[in-house]
Amino acid sequence: MRTDSLLIRGGTLLHLDTPRVERADVLITDGIITAVGTDLPVPAKVIDADGAWVLPGLTVGHHHLYSALATGMPFLEAPATDFSDMLAKVWWRLDEALDEPSLRASALAGGIGALRAGVTTVVDHHASPNFIGGSLETLDGALDEVGLRRVLCYEVTDRGGPARAAAGLAAHEGLLGRATDGFSAVMIGAHANFTLEDHTLARVGAMAREAGVGVHIHVGEAVGDRALTGEPLVARMRRLGALVPGSVLAHGVHLSPDELAMVADAGAWLTHQPRSNMNNAVGYAKLAAFPQRTALGTDGIGADLFSELQAGWFRASEGGVGWFPSRWLELLHQSSVMAGDKLGLQLGALRPGAAGDLSILDPIPGPPLTGDNLAAAFIFRLTAAAVRHVVTGGVQVLADRMPTRVDAGEVDALAQRQAAALWGRMSDRPAQDLTRR
Ligand SMILES: [Zn+2]
């Protein structure tokens, strides 16, 4: 996805790397920002952003696009009593029912939702136990159609037996080592400590090291994970060689401050998903002890990072975490830094040399925006509903809130058909037994 040149003219830039507000134009050439300023050369393609706000493209640090068709799906038994019951009744039943067409529909629908929230990059954690081989290629193709950068992996697990564990590992091979111009990268995925035997988690770590990529895994999401595993989770990953630099450890709700420090020392990342943590009632993360390299994810609850950040702020205020609003902007920006590491380019910045990824928002009337109040504006003022245009790699992929590369009406019709079929398959399946591994 390359272009000649594109000028974003007349906008007010909202910088997230160092919070500040600047009136300037942005010139993108061959997918990379080449100039920021005024009186820039005017190419054939121009987006008029006069009076509008310009944000760097946002990154969802931990997502599950396979759940995009889950909204409104029927609950078939009594409400879940705890997180393991939720996995058995809902999420593991959903992933077992996924096939190629439903996954593609999920990715297209979820991808359009991401663009409409100003997201240009998604770090995804994928599971579809009855469609393992080829699943990452399906996600990759669909997100490429929509116009999103992506960091993909398959959640390897022993939950379905050794053949499925081996297939999960093999699912990564097709995407490893490809030249993708910074649009697609792969990590080695693992579901969670408590569903992987020692030898499988060791293989995940070895494969990641050999490929020079990180591991993407759920760690300490629920309070029972450690008891099921029998040892501290991060220490176990380290013992098995799976605490690879650049790894992404999602949730970390029940990690001790020592374990959180161990993650940071290993050069790995944590991700925080406050809405999912509240939705699954897994407990409250010890945010005050989370390291600098913490990214913001959604855990599959759409891709609206404005809402995620707002929910996180309110929960942290209630929980007495003591963070300034600016810390939340850091989380938002760190997601882009993390994904940029995987994709081999600078994301989340409106400066020469960075990727030409940005969104243009309708201005929301109010007090003057400054670098000092930008973080508070994210909490109390900005909303995904204001996102009008999105540019990924210098290509306009959302125009007046409609995707330009896929037909939103066709995707909606496809998603409706596939959701009905998916929910039908779910109702034919019993709730999964939650075994240790
Ligand atoms: Zn997750």
XYZ file of C-alpha atoms in Angstrom, residues 221 251-253 271-285 299 301 308:
22
model
C -5.648 -12.415 34.262
C -3.483 -8.258 31.808
C -1.017 -8.994 34.638
C -3.870 -8.342 37.065
C -0.897 -4.492 28.425
C -3.820 -3.128 30.438
C -7.461 -3.724 29.464
C -9.586 -2.078 32.158
C -12.982 -2.629 30.524
C -12.354 -6.346 30.032
C -11.074 -6.713 33.587
C -14.273 -5.147 34.889
C -16.473 -7.106 32.457
C -14.960 -10.430 33.515
C -14.702 -9.364 37.177
C -11.137 -10.668 37.371
C -9.966 -8.068 39.872
C -8.038 -4.829 39.711
C -4.476 -4.651 38.428
C -9.156 -7.456 24.830
C -14.196 -5.197 23.369
C -10.901 2.301 27.088
